[in-house]
Coordinates of C-alpha atoms in Angstrom, one line a residue:
M266 CA -3.5 -62.1 66.3
A267 CA -0.9 -62.2 63.0
R268 CA -1.1 -58.9 61.9
C269 CA -3.3 -57.7 58.4
P270 CA -0.9 -57.1 55.1
A271 CA -2.4 -53.6 53.7
R272 CA -3.8 -55.1 51.3
G273 CA -7.9 -53.8 49.4
A274 CA -11.2 -54.2 52.0
G275 CA -12.2 -57.2 50.7
S276 CA -8.7 -58.8 50.8
V277 CA -8.9 -58.0 54.6
L278 CA -12.2 -59.0 55.3
N279 CA -11.4 -62.6 53.8
F280 CA -8.2 -61.8 56.1
L281 CA -9.7 -61.8 59.6
E282 CA -12.4 -64.2 58.8
H283 CA -9.3 -66.6 57.8
E284 CA -8.0 -66.3 60.9
L285 CA -11.5 -66.2 62.9
D286 CA -12.3 -69.5 62.0
R287 CA -8.5 -70.8 62.7
M288 CA -8.4 -69.2 66.0
R289 CA -11.9 -71.8 66.6
G290 CA -10.9 -74.9 65.3
S291 CA -8.2 -73.8 67.8
A292 CA -9.2 -75.1 71.1
P293 CA -7.7 -73.4 74.2
A294 CA -6.0 -76.1 76.9
L295 CA -6.7 -74.6 80.0
G296 CA -5.2 -77.1 82.3
P297 CA -1.6 -77.2 84.0
V298 CA 1.5 -76.8 81.1
P299 CA 3.3 -80.4 82.0
L300 CA 7.5 -79.7 82.3
G301 CA 10.4 -81.5 82.7
R302 CA 14.2 -80.7 83.2
I303 CA 17.3 -82.1 81.1
V304 CA 19.6 -84.2 82.9
S305 CA 22.1 -84.9 81.2
C306 CA 23.2 -84.2 77.8
D307 CA 25.8 -85.9 75.5
G308 CA 26.1 -84.9 71.4
G309 CA 22.2 -83.8 70.3
M310 CA 20.9 -86.3 72.9
I311 CA 19.6 -85.0 76.3
E312 CA 18.0 -87.0 79.0
V313 CA 14.6 -85.3 80.2
S314 CA 12.9 -86.7 83.4
G315 CA 9.7 -85.9 84.2
L316 CA 7.7 -85.3 81.7
N317 CA 6.6 -87.9 79.5
A318 CA 5.7 -87.0 75.9
P319 CA 4.8 -89.7 72.9
I320 CA 7.7 -90.3 70.5
G321 CA 6.9 -87.4 67.8
T322 CA 6.1 -84.7 70.3
L323 CA 8.3 -80.9 69.7
C324 CA 9.7 -79.6 72.7
R325 CA 10.8 -76.6 74.2
A326 CA 13.1 -75.3 76.4
Q327 CA 13.8 -72.7 78.7
P328 CA 15.6 -70.0 76.9
R329 CA 17.9 -67.3 78.4
A330 CA 16.8 -63.6 78.4
G331 CA 17.0 -62.7 75.2
E332 CA 18.2 -66.1 73.9
P333 CA 15.7 -68.4 70.5
A334 CA 14.6 -71.2 72.5
P335 CA 16.0 -74.8 71.8
A336 CA 13.6 -77.0 70.2
A337 CA 13.4 -80.8 70.3
E338 CA 12.1 -83.6 69.0
V339 CA 10.5 -87.2 71.3
I340 CA 12.2 -90.1 69.7
G341 CA 12.4 -92.4 72.6
F342 CA 12.2 -92.9 76.6
R343 CA 15.1 -95.3 78.8
G344 CA 14.5 -95.9 82.5
G345 CA 11.0 -93.1 82.8
R346 CA 12.9 -90.3 81.0
S347 CA 12.1 -89.3 77.6
L348 CA 14.8 -89.9 75.3
M349 CA 15.2 -86.1 72.8
M350 CA 17.2 -85.1 70.5
L351 CA 18.1 -81.0 70.1
L352 CA 17.1 -79.3 66.3
G353 CA 20.0 -77.2 66.8
D354 CA 22.7 -76.1 68.6
T355 CA 23.7 -77.3 72.4
V356 CA 25.6 -74.5 72.3
R357 CA 24.9 -72.3 76.0
L358 CA 22.2 -75.6 76.9
Q359 CA 22.2 -76.2 81.0
P360 CA 22.0 -79.1 83.7
G361 CA 18.1 -78.7 85.6
T362 CA 17.2 -76.2 82.2
L363 CA 13.4 -76.4 81.7
V364 CA 11.5 -78.5 79.6
R365 CA 7.5 -78.0 78.2
A366 CA 5.7 -80.2 75.0
E367 CA 4.3 -77.5 72.7
G368 CA 2.1 -78.5 69.6
R369 CA 0.4 -82.2 68.8
P370 CA 2.7 -85.4 69.1
G371 CA 3.3 -86.9 65.3
L372 CA 1.3 -83.8 63.5
V373 CA 1.6 -80.8 61.5
N374 CA 0.2 -78.0 59.4
V375 CA -0.6 -78.5 56.3
G376 CA -2.2 -76.3 53.0
E377 CA -2.0 -74.2 50.2
E378 CA -0.5 -71.8 52.2
F379 CA 2.8 -73.3 51.7
L380 CA 2.5 -72.3 48.0
G381 CA 5.0 -69.8 47.3
R382 CA 7.2 -70.4 50.2
A383 CA 10.3 -72.2 51.4
V384 CA 10.1 -73.4 54.6
D385 CA 12.5 -75.1 56.9
G386 CA 12.2 -79.0 58.0
T387 CA 9.1 -77.3 61.2
G388 CA 7.6 -74.8 58.7
Q389 CA 9.2 -72.0 59.6
P390 CA 9.3 -69.5 57.1
I391 CA 13.4 -69.4 55.9
D392 CA 12.6 -67.7 53.1
G393 CA 11.7 -63.8 54.7
G394 CA 7.9 -63.5 54.3
P395 CA 5.9 -64.0 57.4
P396 CA 5.4 -67.3 59.9
V397 CA 3.0 -70.0 57.2
K398 CA -0.7 -69.7 58.3
A399 CA -1.3 -73.2 57.1
G400 CA -4.3 -75.2 59.5
H401 CA -5.2 -78.7 58.4
P402 CA -3.0 -81.6 60.4
W403 CA -2.0 -84.1 58.9
P404 CA 0.6 -86.7 60.2
L405 CA 3.7 -86.4 59.7
G406 CA 4.4 -90.1 59.1
G407 CA 1.5 -90.0 56.6
Y408 CA -1.7 -92.1 56.4
R409 CA -1.2 -95.8 56.5
E410 CA -3.9 -96.7 53.4
G411 CA -4.5 -100.7 52.0
A412 CA -2.3 -101.9 49.1
L413 CA -6.1 -102.0 46.6
E414 CA -5.5 -97.8 47.3
R415 CA -2.8 -97.7 45.2
A416 CA -4.4 -96.9 41.6
S417 CA -2.4 -98.3 38.8
V418 CA -0.1 -96.0 37.0
T419 CA -1.1 -96.4 32.9
E420 CA -0.8 -92.7 33.1
P421 CA 2.7 -91.2 30.6
F422 CA 4.5 -87.9 33.0
D423 CA 6.1 -85.1 30.5
C424 CA 9.2 -84.3 32.7
G425 CA 10.3 -82.0 29.1
V426 CA 13.4 -84.4 28.8
R427 CA 13.6 -85.3 26.0
A428 CA 16.1 -89.0 27.0
I429 CA 13.2 -89.1 29.3
N430 CA 11.3 -88.2 27.9
A431 CA 11.1 -90.7 24.6
L432 CA 13.2 -93.2 25.9
A433 CA 12.5 -94.2 29.7
T434 CA 9.7 -92.6 29.7
L435 CA 7.8 -92.2 33.3
G436 CA 4.5 -92.6 34.5
V437 CA 1.5 -89.6 36.8
G438 CA 1.9 -91.9 40.4
Q439 CA 5.2 -93.5 39.3
R440 CA 8.5 -93.7 41.6
V441 CA 11.9 -93.0 39.6
G442 CA 15.2 -92.5 41.5
I443 CA 17.8 -90.3 39.9
V444 CA 21.4 -92.8 40.8
A445 CA 24.1 -90.7 40.4
G446 CA 27.7 -89.9 42.0
S447 CA 28.8 -86.8 43.8
G448 CA 29.2 -83.6 40.9
V449 CA 27.4 -86.1 38.0
G450 CA 24.8 -83.8 37.1
K451 CA 21.8 -84.9 39.1
S452 CA 21.0 -80.9 40.3
M453 CA 21.0 -79.9 36.3
L454 CA 18.3 -82.8 35.4
L455 CA 16.2 -81.2 39.0
D456 CA 16.4 -78.1 37.7
M457 CA 15.4 -79.5 34.2
V458 CA 12.6 -81.3 35.8
A459 CA 11.2 -79.6 38.4
R460 CA 10.3 -76.4 35.2
G461 CA 9.8 -78.6 32.5
A462 CA 7.9 -81.3 34.9
S463 CA 3.4 -81.5 34.1
C464 CA 2.3 -80.7 37.0
D465 CA -0.9 -79.1 38.9
V466 CA 1.9 -78.1 42.3
A467 CA 5.3 -79.1 42.9
V468 CA 6.5 -80.4 46.2
I469 CA 10.8 -80.1 46.6
G470 CA 12.7 -81.2 49.9
L471 CA 16.3 -80.2 50.0
I472 CA 17.7 -82.6 52.8
G473 CA 21.1 -82.7 53.4
E474 CA 22.4 -80.3 50.2
R475 CA 24.7 -77.4 50.7
G476 CA 23.1 -73.9 51.8
R477 CA 24.0 -72.6 48.7
E478 CA 22.6 -74.4 46.2
V479 CA 18.9 -74.1 48.4
S480 CA 19.3 -70.1 47.3
D481 CA 20.1 -71.0 44.4
F482 CA 16.9 -73.1 43.3
V483 CA 15.0 -70.6 45.4
G484 CA 16.6 -67.8 43.3
R485 CA 15.8 -69.6 40.3
H486 CA 12.6 -71.6 40.6
M487 CA 11.0 -69.1 42.8
T488 CA 9.6 -66.7 40.6
G489 CA 6.5 -65.7 37.8
E490 CA 4.3 -68.9 37.2
M491 CA 6.0 -71.4 38.9
K492 CA 6.9 -70.3 42.4
R493 CA 1.9 -70.1 41.7
R494 CA 2.5 -73.8 41.9
M495 CA 5.7 -74.8 43.8
A496 CA 6.3 -75.1 47.2
V497 CA 10.4 -76.3 49.0
V498 CA 11.0 -77.1 51.4
A499 CA 15.0 -77.2 53.0
V500 CA 17.3 -78.7 55.4
P501 CA 21.4 -77.6 54.9
A502 CA 24.2 -80.7 55.8
D503 CA 24.6 -78.5 59.2
H504 CA 21.4 -79.1 60.9
A505 CA 20.7 -81.5 63.2
A506 CA 20.0 -85.3 62.0
N507 CA 15.4 -85.5 63.2
L508 CA 15.3 -81.9 61.7
R509 CA 16.8 -83.3 57.8
L510 CA 14.2 -85.9 58.9
R511 CA 11.5 -84.2 59.3
G512 CA 12.2 -82.2 56.5
A513 CA 11.3 -85.6 53.9
Q514 CA 8.4 -86.3 56.1
L515 CA 7.2 -82.9 56.0
A516 CA 7.5 -82.3 52.0
C517 CA 5.7 -85.6 51.5
S518 CA 2.8 -84.5 54.0
L519 CA 2.3 -81.9 51.9
A520 CA 2.8 -83.8 48.6
E521 CA -0.1 -86.2 50.4
Y522 CA -2.8 -83.2 51.0
F523 CA -1.9 -82.1 47.6
R524 CA -3.0 -85.3 46.0
A525 CA -6.3 -86.1 48.6
Q526 CA -8.1 -82.7 46.3
G527 CA -7.9 -84.7 43.5
K528 CA -4.1 -82.8 42.1
R529 CA -0.9 -83.9 40.3
V530 CA 2.2 -83.5 42.3
L531 CA 4.7 -84.6 41.5
L532 CA 8.2 -85.4 44.6
V533 CA 11.0 -83.7 44.3
L534 CA 13.8 -85.4 47.5
D535 CA 17.2 -84.4 47.3
S536 CA 18.6 -86.6 48.3
L537 CA 17.2 -89.9 49.7
T538 CA 21.2 -90.3 50.1
R539 CA 20.9 -88.1 52.7
V540 CA 17.5 -88.4 54.7
A541 CA 19.5 -92.5 54.8
H542 CA 22.0 -90.3 55.9
A543 CA 20.2 -88.9 59.2
A544 CA 18.2 -91.5 60.4
R545 CA 21.2 -94.1 60.5
E546 CA 22.6 -90.4 63.2
I547 CA 19.1 -91.2 65.2
A548 CA 19.4 -95.0 64.8
L549 CA 23.3 -94.5 66.6
S550 CA 22.1 -93.0 68.9
L551 CA 20.5 -94.3 70.3
G552 CA 21.5 -98.2 70.1
E553 CA 20.8 -99.5 67.5
P554 CA 23.7 -102.0 65.9
G555 CA 25.2 -101.1 62.4
A556 CA 23.9 -103.8 59.5
A557 CA 24.6 -103.2 56.1
R558 CA 27.9 -100.9 55.8
G559 CA 27.3 -98.9 58.7
Y560 CA 23.5 -98.5 58.1
P561 CA 21.1 -99.9 61.1
P562 CA 17.8 -101.7 59.4
S563 CA 15.9 -99.2 61.2
A564 CA 17.7 -95.8 58.3
L565 CA 17.3 -98.2 54.6
S566 CA 13.3 -99.0 55.9
A567 CA 12.9 -95.5 56.6
I568 CA 13.3 -94.7 53.0
T569 CA 11.3 -97.2 51.8
K570 CA 8.3 -95.5 54.1
L571 CA 9.5 -92.4 52.5
I572 CA 8.8 -93.8 48.4
E573 CA 5.7 -95.8 49.5
R574 CA 3.7 -92.7 50.8
A575 CA 4.1 -91.5 46.7
G576 CA 1.8 -93.5 44.1
N577 CA -1.8 -92.8 42.8
S578 CA -4.8 -92.2 45.3
A579 CA -8.4 -94.8 43.7
T580 CA -10.0 -92.1 46.5
S581 CA -9.8 -88.9 45.0
G582 CA -8.3 -89.8 41.3
G583 CA -5.1 -87.9 42.5
A584 CA -1.1 -88.7 42.3
I585 CA 1.7 -88.0 43.6
T586 CA 5.6 -88.9 40.8
G587 CA 7.8 -89.7 43.4
I588 CA 11.6 -88.6 41.5
Y589 CA 14.4 -89.2 44.9
T590 CA 18.1 -88.9 44.0
V591 CA 20.4 -91.1 45.2
L592 CA 24.2 -90.7 45.8
A593 CA 26.5 -93.5 44.7
D594 CA 28.8 -93.1 47.2
G595 CA 32.2 -93.3 45.8
D596 CA 30.0 -93.9 42.2
D597 CA 29.9 -97.7 44.2
Q598 CA 26.2 -99.1 41.8
S599 CA 26.5 -101.3 45.5
D600 CA 25.5 -99.7 48.4
P601 CA 23.1 -100.2 50.5
V602 CA 21.3 -97.1 50.0
V603 CA 21.1 -97.3 46.2
D604 CA 20.4 -101.2 46.6
T605 CA 17.3 -100.5 48.9
A606 CA 15.5 -97.7 47.0
R607 CA 16.4 -99.4 43.4
A608 CA 14.1 -102.8 44.7
I609 CA 11.0 -100.9 45.7
L610 CA 11.5 -98.0 43.2
D611 CA 10.0 -98.4 39.7
G612 CA 12.5 -97.3 38.0
H613 CA 16.4 -95.0 38.3
I614 CA 17.8 -93.4 35.5
V615 CA 21.5 -93.5 35.9
L616 CA 24.3 -90.1 35.2
S617 CA 27.3 -91.7 33.8
R618 CA 30.4 -89.9 35.9
E619 CA 32.0 -91.2 32.5
I620 CA 29.7 -89.7 29.4
A621 CA 29.4 -86.3 32.2
Q622 CA 33.4 -86.4 31.2
R623 CA 33.0 -86.5 27.7
G624 CA 31.0 -82.5 28.5
H625 CA 28.0 -84.6 27.0
Y626 CA 24.9 -82.8 29.6
P627 CA 22.1 -84.7 30.9
A628 CA 24.6 -87.8 30.9
I629 CA 22.4 -90.0 31.1
D630 CA 23.7 -93.9 31.0
I631 CA 20.7 -94.9 28.5
P632 CA 21.6 -99.2 28.7
A633 CA 22.0 -99.0 32.1
S634 CA 18.7 -96.9 33.6
L635 CA 15.1 -98.4 33.2
S636 CA 11.3 -97.0 33.5
R637 CA 9.8 -100.3 34.4
V638 CA 6.1 -98.7 33.8
M639 CA 6.5 -97.7 30.2
E640 CA 5.0 -100.4 28.6
A641 CA 1.9 -99.6 30.3
V642 CA 1.9 -95.7 29.4
A643 CA 3.8 -96.4 26.0
D644 CA 2.2 -97.0 22.3
P645 CA 3.5 -100.0 20.4
D646 CA 5.8 -98.0 18.8
H647 CA 6.5 -95.7 20.8
R648 CA 8.4 -99.0 22.5
R649 CA 9.9 -100.7 19.3
R650 CA 11.2 -97.3 17.8
A651 CA 12.4 -96.8 21.7
H652 CA 14.0 -100.4 22.2
G653 CA 16.0 -99.9 18.5
L654 CA 17.8 -96.8 20.0
R655 CA 18.6 -98.4 23.5
G656 CA 20.1 -100.9 21.7
M657 CA 22.3 -98.7 19.4
I658 CA 23.5 -96.8 22.5
A659 CA 24.8 -99.9 24.0
A660 CA 25.6 -101.8 21.0
H661 CA 28.4 -98.6 20.2
E662 CA 29.5 -98.6 24.4
S663 CA 30.6 -102.0 24.6
N664 CA 32.3 -101.2 22.1
R665 CA 33.8 -98.3 22.5
D666 CA 37.6 -99.5 23.6
F667 CA 37.8 -101.5 20.5
L668 CA 36.5 -98.4 18.4
L669 CA 38.9 -96.1 19.5
M670 CA 41.9 -98.7 19.7
G671 CA 40.6 -98.8 15.8
A672 CA 40.3 -103.3 16.2
Y673 CA 36.8 -103.6 14.2
R674 CA 35.7 -104.1 10.5
A675 CA 32.9 -102.0 9.1
G676 CA 30.2 -105.0 8.2
A677 CA 30.9 -107.5 11.2
D678 CA 27.6 -106.2 12.8
A679 CA 24.9 -104.5 11.4
Q680 CA 23.5 -103.4 14.9
L681 CA 26.9 -101.3 15.5
D682 CA 27.7 -99.9 11.4
R683 CA 24.1 -98.1 11.7
A684 CA 25.2 -96.6 16.0
L685 CA 28.4 -95.6 14.4
A686 CA 26.7 -94.2 10.9
L687 CA 24.2 -91.6 13.5
Q688 CA 26.2 -91.6 16.1
D689 CA 26.3 -87.8 15.1
P690 CA 22.1 -87.9 15.0
I691 CA 21.8 -89.7 18.3
R692 CA 24.6 -87.6 20.9
A693 CA 22.8 -84.4 19.4
F694 CA 19.4 -86.3 19.9
L695 CA 20.0 -87.0 23.9
A696 CA 22.1 -83.8 24.7
Q697 CA 19.7 -81.1 25.9
D698 CA 20.6 -77.9 26.9
A699 CA 20.2 -76.8 31.0
H700 CA 18.0 -74.1 30.2
D701 CA 15.9 -76.7 27.4
T702 CA 12.5 -77.6 28.2
V703 CA 11.2 -80.8 26.0
P704 CA 7.8 -81.9 25.8
L705 CA 6.6 -85.9 25.8
G706 CA 4.7 -85.3 22.1
K707 CA 7.9 -83.7 20.8
S708 CA 10.3 -85.5 22.3
I709 CA 8.7 -88.9 20.9
A710 CA 8.9 -86.4 17.4
A711 CA 12.3 -86.9 17.2
L712 CA 12.1 -90.1 18.5
T713 CA 10.3 -91.1 15.7
E714 CA 11.8 -89.0 13.0
L715 CA 15.6 -90.4 14.1
M716 CA 14.5 -94.0 13.9
D717 CA 13.2 -93.6 10.1
H718 CA 16.1 -92.2 9.4
A719 CA 17.9 -94.9 10.1
D720 CA 15.4 -97.4 8.4
A721 CA 16.0 -95.8 5.5
A722 CA 20.1 -95.9 5.7
A723 CA 19.3 -99.0 6.3
Q724 CA 18.0 -99.7 3.4
G725 CA 19.7 -97.6 1.8

């Protein structure tokens, strides 16, 4: 039994009751334990003979004295042997090492116990706290549901960022991508959303990012009131490919569990591109040929499956609003991952390197950004003002070179004249300090004030 924390008598009794319920639900394994032996190792891929475990099974090699047991996941089979990918390093692994299966294939334990905790892709804590004692099994790949189970997006979602709330209004249950190259401000924008979003539970998946960023994020957000409603799943870039993929799937499973309880969940996955890279490594290890710029078909379908797990539930009334970062390698907007994600997402927020270089944050390219559900969640007056401001911003950006050269003559374009007259108010409206939160109501009010000022100036 786990060590009971030093608390009051009531807390101790509740803890013991929880542990007894957990042990009652655990059926003891009384049969023989099947074992296999490692016969081949190629990079992170090992072949094991004598152990016919289903795909998705977690296995553990017999460790040397005083060393941790290396873990691996079954990802295929060939010629009567199980193909496994290690979740760690191959250092000190040797031929003939015994391997045993553990746990239930394809299932993970989820529950309220993950709130306020930071864990890795296997659910083990990385925050220095005790093990997470969750007892609700959930499929790692999620439950496959019918299309009609997904309820429509009808309510606006408050993300706390003024430019998005006003000009690309999101909806509860929407899936939206943040598309940008490296170093343009994706992490800063995610920080703003995680801090200011209106939700019951926030599940943050930090997949394939730098370890320093993981530590910084946990330090900033896992405190006070935010900690009680947030769970973090983090697998840095130096971890095994299948562990990174499992981390993304675990984050989705946690979000699905809370949605099934009727809660409104914010799921942040940073980044979808790193998940695709992990799926590509696994597929290439299994011999699948590369298709679109080296991405096998299964790698691109992996991100499609993750995105489709978000949305509204018609049964429970809960919702998962998914926000996914998509790294455009080399600022290439035609990258296969960007194209695949954009085709299935319900909108995209594009960050511009040129805007970021001007010192403007968040560096959102308003004309290139789109929310496909804004027509359903915003009232007509809001949409009219948003379209008007988007038009002025687009007119100014498309004529920026002519303006810098002094080749534009006032009066030639009424919309551009309005944009030039309101440049300072527009810049102030679009900019927002990283530590500020602007609710949806205040964002719409600021848009109304700006556009009323523009109409009054045009009439004067």
